[in-house]
mmCIF file of C-alpha atoms in Angstrom:
data_model
loop_
_atom_site.group_PDB
_atom_site.id
_atom_site.type_symbol
_atom_site.label_atom_id
_atom_site.label_comp_id
_atom_site.label_asym_id
_atom_site.label_seq_id
_atom_site.Cartn_x
_atom_site.Cartn_y
_atom_site.Cartn_z
ATOM 1 C CA MET A 1 36.883 -157.232 -135.186
ATOM 2 C CA GLY A 2 38.070 -153.708 -135.983
ATOM 3 C CA PHE A 3 37.679 -150.650 -133.792
ATOM 4 C CA THR A 4 34.608 -149.291 -135.594
ATOM 5 C CA GLU A 5 32.807 -152.642 -135.403
ATOM 6 C CA GLU A 6 33.748 -153.104 -131.744
ATOM 7 C CA TYR A 7 32.521 -149.639 -130.833
ATOM 8 C CA GLY A 8 29.313 -150.250 -132.772
ATOM 9 C CA ARG A 9 28.755 -153.544 -130.946
ATOM 10 C CA LEU A 10 29.080 -152.001 -127.471
ATOM 11 C CA LYS A 11 27.011 -148.987 -128.488
ATOM 12 C CA LYS A 12 24.229 -151.251 -129.794
ATOM 13 C CA ILE A 13 24.230 -153.237 -126.540
ATOM 14 C CA THR A 14 23.677 -149.961 -124.705
ATOM 15 C CA GLU A 15 21.005 -148.655 -127.053
ATOM 16 C CA ASP A 16 19.082 -151.928 -127.014
ATOM 17 C CA GLY A 17 19.081 -151.725 -123.224
ATOM 18 C CA LEU A 18 17.951 -148.093 -123.223
ATOM 19 C CA ALA A 19 15.134 -148.800 -125.673
ATOM 20 C CA ALA A 20 13.524 -151.190 -123.190
ATOM 21 C CA LEU A 21 13.810 -148.984 -120.106
ATOM 22 C CA LEU A 22 10.748 -146.755 -119.980
ATOM 23 C CA PRO A 23 7.525 -148.423 -118.728
ATOM 24 C CA GLU A 24 4.397 -147.737 -120.745
ATOM 25 C CA ASN A 25 2.435 -146.597 -117.684
ATOM 26 C CA ILE A 26 4.557 -143.480 -117.110
ATOM 27 C CA PRO A 27 2.370 -140.375 -117.671
ATOM 28 C CA ASP A 28 2.349 -139.920 -121.423
ATOM 29 C CA LYS A 29 3.979 -136.503 -121.777
ATOM 30 C CA LEU A 30 6.631 -137.323 -119.182
ATOM 31 C CA ARG A 31 7.453 -140.562 -120.970
ATOM 32 C CA LYS A 32 7.770 -138.776 -124.300
ATOM 33 C CA SER A 33 10.010 -136.121 -122.763
ATOM 34 C CA MET A 34 12.285 -138.725 -121.144
ATOM 35 C CA ALA A 35 12.437 -140.795 -124.339
ATOM 36 C CA TYR A 36 13.090 -137.704 -126.482
ATOM 37 C CA SER A 37 16.478 -137.179 -124.869
ATOM 38 C CA LEU A 38 17.333 -140.746 -123.868
ATOM 39 C CA THR A 39 16.935 -142.227 -127.345
ATOM 40 C CA ASP A 40 18.215 -139.332 -129.462
ATOM 41 C CA GLY A 41 21.533 -140.927 -130.329
ATOM 42 C CA GLY A 42 24.817 -139.514 -129.119
ATOM 43 C CA LYS A 43 28.125 -141.290 -128.804
ATOM 44 C CA ARG A 44 27.104 -143.409 -125.747
ATOM 45 C CA LEU A 45 30.733 -142.988 -124.788
ATOM 46 C CA ARG A 46 30.409 -143.457 -121.025
ATOM 47 C CA PRO A 47 28.440 -146.728 -121.088
ATOM 48 C CA VAL A 48 30.671 -148.042 -123.868
ATOM 49 C CA MET A 49 33.697 -147.330 -121.688
ATOM 50 C CA TYR A 50 32.142 -149.131 -118.715
ATOM 51 C CA LEU A 51 31.383 -152.201 -120.819
ATOM 52 C CA ALA A 52 34.807 -152.075 -122.474
ATOM 53 C CA VAL A 53 36.592 -152.054 -119.110
ATOM 54 C CA CYS A 54 34.607 -155.123 -118.033
ATOM 55 C CA GLU A 55 35.590 -156.952 -121.206
ATOM 56 C CA ALA A 56 39.181 -155.721 -120.992
ATOM 57 C CA TYR A 57 39.496 -157.739 -117.787
ATOM 58 C CA GLY A 58 38.267 -160.818 -119.591
ATOM 59 C CA ARG A 59 34.797 -160.980 -118.086
ATOM 60 C CA PRO A 60 31.774 -161.726 -120.296
ATOM 61 C CA LEU A 61 29.115 -159.038 -120.048
ATOM 62 C CA THR A 62 26.015 -159.832 -118.006
ATOM 63 C CA GLY A 63 22.557 -158.293 -117.877
ATOM 64 C CA ARG A 64 23.665 -156.576 -114.689
ATOM 65 C CA ASP A 65 26.533 -154.883 -116.499
ATOM 66 C CA ILE A 66 24.199 -153.697 -119.226
ATOM 67 C CA ALA A 67 21.874 -152.268 -116.560
ATOM 68 C CA VAL A 68 24.808 -150.396 -114.995
ATOM 69 C CA ALA A 69 25.833 -149.045 -118.406
ATOM 70 C CA CYS A 70 22.269 -147.860 -119.022
ATOM 71 C CA ALA A 71 22.171 -146.224 -115.595
ATOM 72 C CA ILE A 72 25.326 -144.258 -116.399
ATOM 73 C CA GLU A 73 23.742 -143.051 -119.647
ATOM 74 C CA CYS A 74 20.552 -142.079 -117.785
ATOM 75 C CA VAL A 75 22.620 -139.936 -115.423
ATOM 76 C CA HIS A 76 24.451 -138.331 -118.342
ATOM 77 C CA THR A 77 21.209 -137.650 -120.229
ATOM 78 C CA TYR A 78 19.493 -136.103 -117.211
ATOM 79 C CA SER A 79 22.498 -133.806 -116.777
ATOM 80 C CA LEU A 80 22.215 -132.620 -120.386
ATOM 81 C CA ILE A 81 18.495 -131.884 -120.041
ATOM 82 C CA HIS A 82 19.050 -129.829 -116.896
ATOM 83 C CA ASP A 83 22.164 -128.142 -118.310
ATOM 84 C CA ASP A 84 20.123 -126.854 -121.274
ATOM 85 C CA LEU A 85 17.308 -125.355 -119.154
ATOM 86 C CA PRO A 86 16.573 -121.602 -119.308
ATOM 87 C CA SER A 87 17.713 -121.239 -115.698
ATOM 88 C CA MET A 88 21.064 -122.852 -116.566
ATOM 89 C CA ASP A 89 22.737 -122.538 -120.005
ATOM 90 C CA ASN A 90 19.477 -121.745 -121.840
ATOM 91 C CA ASP A 91 20.445 -123.701 -124.953
ATOM 92 C CA ASP A 92 17.993 -124.092 -127.825
ATOM 93 C CA MET A 93 19.685 -126.946 -129.687
ATOM 94 C CA ARG A 94 21.237 -130.265 -128.668
ATOM 95 C CA ARG A 95 22.602 -132.844 -131.120
ATOM 96 C CA GLY A 96 21.109 -131.038 -134.070
ATOM 97 C CA ARG A 97 17.549 -130.681 -132.811
ATOM 98 C CA PRO A 98 15.609 -128.554 -130.287
ATOM 99 C CA THR A 99 16.491 -129.125 -126.651
ATOM 100 C CA ASN A 100 14.018 -130.916 -124.394
ATOM 101 C CA HIS A 101 12.608 -127.770 -122.804
ATOM 102 C CA LYS A 102 12.004 -126.171 -126.211
ATOM 103 C CA VAL A 103 9.762 -129.114 -127.120
ATOM 104 C CA PHE A 104 8.115 -130.004 -123.803
ATOM 105 C CA GLY A 105 8.547 -126.847 -121.715
ATOM 106 C CA PRO A 106 10.944 -126.177 -118.813
ATOM 107 C CA ALA A 107 8.750 -127.810 -116.148
ATOM 108 C CA MET A 108 8.326 -131.096 -118.031
ATOM 109 C CA ALA A 109 11.995 -131.108 -119.042
ATOM 110 C CA THR A 110 12.974 -130.702 -115.403
ATOM 111 C CA LEU A 111 10.738 -133.618 -114.462
ATOM 112 C CA ALA A 112 12.142 -135.714 -117.316
ATOM 113 C CA GLY A 113 15.638 -135.162 -115.957
ATOM 114 C CA ASP A 114 14.432 -136.030 -112.453
ATOM 115 C CA GLY A 115 12.782 -139.153 -113.825
ATOM 116 C CA LEU A 116 15.947 -140.298 -115.594
ATOM 117 C CA LEU A 117 18.094 -139.729 -112.520
ATOM 118 C CA ASN A 118 15.720 -141.776 -110.378
ATOM 119 C CA LEU A 119 15.511 -144.435 -113.082
ATOM 120 C CA ALA A 120 19.300 -144.726 -112.941
ATOM 121 C CA TYR A 121 19.184 -145.484 -109.233
ATOM 122 C CA GLU A 122 16.269 -147.863 -109.689
ATOM 123 C CA LEU A 123 18.450 -149.805 -112.133
ATOM 124 C CA LEU A 124 21.481 -149.720 -109.864
ATOM 125 C CA SER A 125 19.591 -150.705 -106.724
ATOM 126 C CA ALA A 126 17.969 -153.619 -108.562
ATOM 127 C CA VAL A 127 21.424 -154.821 -109.624
ATOM 128 C CA VAL A 128 22.744 -154.516 -106.070
ATOM 129 C CA CYS A 129 19.741 -156.438 -104.730
ATOM 130 C CA MET A 130 20.582 -159.280 -107.132
ATOM 131 C CA ASP A 131 24.325 -159.097 -106.504
ATOM 132 C CA PRO A 132 25.652 -157.110 -103.507
ATOM 133 C CA GLY A 133 29.073 -157.188 -105.135
ATOM 134 C CA TYR A 134 27.902 -154.265 -107.279
ATOM 135 C CA ALA A 135 27.380 -152.010 -104.240
ATOM 136 C CA PRO A 136 30.793 -150.315 -104.704
ATOM 137 C CA VAL A 137 29.852 -149.634 -108.340
ATOM 138 C CA MET A 138 26.633 -147.918 -107.264
ATOM 139 C CA ARG A 139 28.484 -145.893 -104.654
ATOM 140 C CA GLU A 140 31.094 -144.806 -107.226
ATOM 141 C CA ILE A 141 28.452 -143.628 -109.683
ATOM 142 C CA SER A 142 26.586 -141.793 -106.907
ATOM 143 C CA ALA A 143 29.732 -140.022 -105.726
ATOM 144 C CA CYS A 144 30.884 -139.019 -109.209
ATOM 145 C CA ALA A 145 27.431 -137.754 -110.192
ATOM 146 C CA GLY A 146 26.754 -135.797 -107.002
ATOM 147 C CA ALA A 147 27.851 -132.651 -105.200
ATOM 148 C CA LEU A 148 31.492 -133.743 -105.104
ATOM 149 C CA GLY A 149 31.363 -134.605 -108.795
ATOM 150 C CA MET A 150 29.265 -133.581 -111.779
ATOM 151 C CA VAL A 151 26.633 -131.602 -109.858
ATOM 152 C CA GLY A 152 29.393 -129.802 -108.007
ATOM 153 C CA GLY A 153 31.031 -128.929 -111.305
ATOM 154 C CA GLN A 154 27.770 -127.581 -112.656
ATOM 155 C CA ALA A 155 27.341 -125.478 -109.511
ATOM 156 C CA LEU A 156 30.904 -124.173 -109.804
ATOM 157 C CA GLU A 157 30.270 -123.189 -113.410
ATOM 158 C CA PHE A 158 26.961 -121.559 -112.534
ATOM 159 C CA ASP A 159 28.687 -119.539 -109.800
ATOM 160 C CA THR A 160 31.473 -118.374 -112.124
ATOM 161 C CA ASP A 161 31.647 -115.451 -114.523
ATOM 162 C CA LEU A 162 33.083 -117.532 -117.351
ATOM 163 C CA SER A 163 34.112 -114.423 -119.293
ATOM 164 C CA LYS A 164 36.602 -113.660 -116.505
ATOM 165 C CA ALA A 165 37.522 -117.197 -115.401
ATOM 166 C CA ASP A 166 41.196 -118.139 -115.422
ATOM 167 C CA ALA A 167 42.664 -121.449 -116.557
ATOM 168 C CA ARG A 168 42.674 -122.932 -113.051
ATOM 169 C CA ARG A 169 38.968 -122.223 -112.551
ATOM 170 C CA LEU A 170 38.029 -123.614 -115.955
ATOM 171 C CA THR A 171 40.083 -126.739 -115.253
ATOM 172 C CA ASP A 172 38.418 -127.218 -111.860
ATOM 173 C CA ILE A 173 35.000 -127.036 -113.532
ATOM 174 C CA THR A 174 36.022 -129.571 -116.175
ATOM 175 C CA ILE A 175 37.438 -132.035 -113.634
ATOM 176 C CA LEU A 176 34.102 -132.125 -111.806
ATOM 177 C CA LYS A 177 31.542 -131.516 -114.530
ATOM 178 C CA THR A 178 33.093 -133.624 -117.303
ATOM 179 C CA ALA A 179 35.809 -135.950 -116.018
ATOM 180 C CA LYS A 180 33.838 -137.384 -113.092
ATOM 181 C CA LEU A 181 31.288 -139.226 -115.255
ATOM 182 C CA PHE A 182 34.140 -140.784 -117.220
ATOM 183 C CA GLU A 183 35.673 -141.727 -113.887
ATOM 184 C CA CYS A 184 32.555 -143.519 -112.674
ATOM 185 C CA ALA A 185 32.398 -145.430 -115.975
ATOM 186 C CA VAL A 186 35.940 -146.794 -115.937
ATOM 187 C CA VAL A 187 36.315 -147.130 -112.173
ATOM 188 C CA GLY A 188 32.871 -148.744 -112.051
ATOM 189 C CA GLY A 189 33.991 -151.314 -114.588
ATOM 190 C CA ALA A 190 37.124 -152.081 -112.584
ATOM 191 C CA LEU A 191 35.092 -152.409 -109.384
ATOM 192 C CA ALA A 192 32.621 -154.760 -111.081
ATOM 193 C CA CYS A 193 35.610 -156.943 -111.974
ATOM 194 C CA GLU A 194 37.032 -156.690 -108.431
ATOM 195 C CA ARG A 195 40.203 -154.978 -109.641
ATOM 196 C CA GLU A 196 40.604 -152.558 -106.730
ATOM 197 C CA ASN A 197 44.392 -152.406 -107.166
ATOM 198 C CA SER A 198 43.898 -150.754 -110.546
ATOM 199 C CA LEU A 199 41.703 -147.904 -109.278
ATOM 200 C CA PRO A 200 44.440 -145.239 -108.950
ATOM 201 C CA ALA A 201 45.433 -145.797 -112.582
ATOM 202 C CA TRP A 202 41.818 -145.634 -113.742
ATOM 203 C CA ARG A 203 41.226 -142.416 -111.788
ATOM 204 C CA ALA A 204 44.344 -140.898 -113.341
ATOM 205 C CA PHE A 205 43.156 -142.011 -116.772
ATOM 206 C CA ALA A 206 39.707 -140.486 -116.271
ATOM 207 C CA ALA A 207 41.095 -137.161 -115.031
ATOM 208 C CA ALA A 208 43.393 -136.793 -118.048
ATOM 209 C CA PHE A 209 40.828 -138.150 -120.498
ATOM 210 C CA GLY A 210 38.047 -135.870 -119.214
ATOM 211 C CA ARG A 211 40.184 -132.753 -119.384
ATOM 212 C CA ALA A 212 41.415 -133.672 -122.855
ATOM 213 C CA PHE A 213 37.875 -134.459 -123.999
ATOM 214 C CA GLN A 214 36.683 -130.992 -122.974
ATOM 215 C CA LEU A 215 39.713 -129.312 -124.501
ATOM 216 C CA ARG A 216 39.106 -131.121 -127.784
ATOM 217 C CA ASP A 217 35.493 -129.901 -127.735
ATOM 218 C CA ASP A 218 36.718 -126.372 -127.012
ATOM 219 C CA LEU A 219 39.134 -126.517 -129.945
ATOM 220 C CA LEU A 220 36.420 -127.756 -132.293
ATOM 221 C CA ASP A 221 34.308 -124.771 -131.205
ATOM 222 C CA ILE A 222 37.069 -122.192 -130.814
ATOM 223 C CA GLU A 223 35.736 -119.952 -133.572
ATOM 224 C CA SER A 224 32.414 -119.446 -131.765
ATOM 225 C CA GLY A 225 33.813 -116.708 -129.570
ATOM 226 C CA GLU A 226 32.838 -118.447 -126.326
ATOM 227 C CA HIS A 227 35.218 -118.148 -123.375
ATOM 228 C CA SER A 228 36.840 -121.538 -122.919
ATOM 229 C CA LEU A 229 40.189 -122.932 -121.872
ATOM 230 C CA ALA A 230 41.178 -123.341 -125.531
ATOM 231 C CA ALA A 231 40.259 -119.726 -126.257
ATOM 232 C CA LEU A 232 42.132 -118.553 -123.168
ATOM 233 C CA LEU A 233 45.284 -120.490 -124.023
ATOM 234 C CA GLY A 234 45.146 -119.850 -127.750
ATOM 235 C CA LYS A 235 44.934 -122.580 -130.372
ATOM 236 C CA GLU A 236 48.631 -123.515 -130.432
ATOM 237 C CA ARG A 237 49.028 -123.788 -126.652
ATOM 238 C CA ALA A 238 45.682 -125.568 -126.346
ATOM 239 C CA GLU A 239 46.762 -128.183 -128.883
ATOM 240 C CA GLN A 240 50.021 -128.685 -126.977
ATOM 241 C CA GLU A 241 48.087 -129.129 -123.725
ATOM 242 C CA LEU A 242 45.756 -131.560 -125.459
ATOM 243 C CA GLU A 243 48.682 -133.692 -126.622
ATOM 244 C CA LYS A 244 50.126 -133.668 -123.105
ATOM 245 C CA LEU A 245 46.814 -134.773 -121.552
ATOM 246 C CA THR A 246 46.336 -137.438 -124.227
ATOM 247 C CA ALA A 247 49.775 -138.839 -123.448
ATOM 248 C CA GLU A 248 48.910 -138.823 -119.718
ATOM 249 C CA ALA A 249 45.688 -140.722 -120.410
ATOM 250 C CA GLU A 250 47.486 -143.293 -122.553
ATOM 251 C CA LYS A 251 50.196 -143.772 -119.911
ATOM 252 C CA ALA A 252 47.617 -144.252 -117.149
ATOM 253 C CA LEU A 253 45.721 -146.739 -119.304
ATOM 254 C CA SER A 254 48.898 -148.764 -119.780
ATOM 255 C CA MET A 255 49.164 -149.100 -115.987
ATOM 256 C CA THR A 256 45.694 -150.601 -115.448
ATOM 257 C CA ASP A 257 46.777 -154.209 -116.015
ATOM 258 C CA CYS A 258 44.004 -154.945 -118.496
ATOM 259 C CA GLU A 259 43.826 -155.846 -122.163
ATOM 260 C CA GLY A 260 43.457 -152.253 -123.291
ATOM 261 C CA GLY A 261 43.658 -152.540 -127.065
ATOM 262 C CA PHE A 262 40.144 -151.290 -127.773
ATOM 263 C CA LEU A 263 40.290 -148.676 -125.000
ATOM 264 C CA SER A 264 43.594 -147.396 -126.358
ATOM 265 C CA GLU A 265 42.062 -147.046 -129.816
ATOM 266 C CA LEU A 266 38.997 -145.387 -128.311
ATOM 267 C CA THR A 267 41.157 -142.880 -126.442
ATOM 268 C CA ALA A 268 42.988 -141.936 -129.617
ATOM 269 C CA ALA A 269 39.777 -141.749 -131.669
ATOM 270 C CA VAL A 270 38.005 -139.503 -129.160
ATOM 271 C CA LEU A 271 40.850 -137.193 -128.235
ATOM 272 C CA ARG A 272 42.239 -136.781 -131.743
ATOM 273 C CA ARG A 273 38.916 -136.463 -133.574
ATOM 274 C CA ASN A 274 38.301 -133.556 -135.942
ATOM 275 C CA THR A 275 34.505 -133.535 -135.661
ATOM 276 C CA ASP A 276 31.955 -133.901 -132.844
ATOM 277 C CA GLY A 277 31.349 -137.524 -133.851
ATOM 278 C CA LEU A 278 33.666 -140.532 -133.818
#
C-alpha cells in the first residue's frame, strides 16, 4: 500500500470514529455546533500519527486506540474553535468556511469547545476504565493539552504583542501551542505500546516536527503581511531553518526503534508540502 492509500486508511478510521461520537440527546444547537467543527474535514494529522505509531510497533489497532485517536482530535478541534473566538484571534474563516462563532454565536461556540474537550476526557476515561494500561496515555494527553502545553502556548501568545515578538518568543509559543499536541500523539502511541525507552526520541521528534510544521505554515502564508517567524527571519533563512528542523525530526524518528516507513513519508509530505493540504 502506498503512502496516499495508507494515510487515507488511517484518516478514514479516525473519521468513522468521529462520526459516531455525538449522542443524539445533546441539546440540538450545541450538537450542531460541535458537529460543525468536528466533522468539517481537515488533515486529521494528530490522530493519524497516534495510530501510525501504534502500527509502527507492530500492534494491531483496537477500538481503544481509535477512541484515543478521536479524543486527540476532539482536543485539537476544541482548541481551534476557541482560538477563532472574538476574544482570541477573532477569525471569520476556518478551512474555507465561516468559523464556528460566526455561524452559532460566540457563546454557543465556547460551549461547543467545552463540550468537545469534556468528550475527549470521557473517551479517555472510558478507555482507562477498560484497560488501566492506558492511564499514562491519558496523562500525557492531559499534560500536553493543558497549562504546561497547548493552553499555556495560547496564553503566551495572547499575552504577547506579536508585532514586536522576537524569534525566541515566537519559538516558545510554537513549542507549546503547536508541538505539544503532536507530542501527545506520538508519545501516546509509544506509551500505548509500552515503549517507554523510546520516549526521549519521540519527544525530540515532536519538538522538531511541531516547529517545522508551524514554519512551513508561516512560509505558505508569508505574503499575508502577518508577523511570524518566517517573516522575521526572511524567506531564505526561514527555508534554511525549516530544512534543519526537518532533518532533526527525521533523525529523531530514526532513533525510535520502530518501523517508521510510513511516518518518515508522512514527515516529508507534511514538512515539504507546497499547499495547506497533503
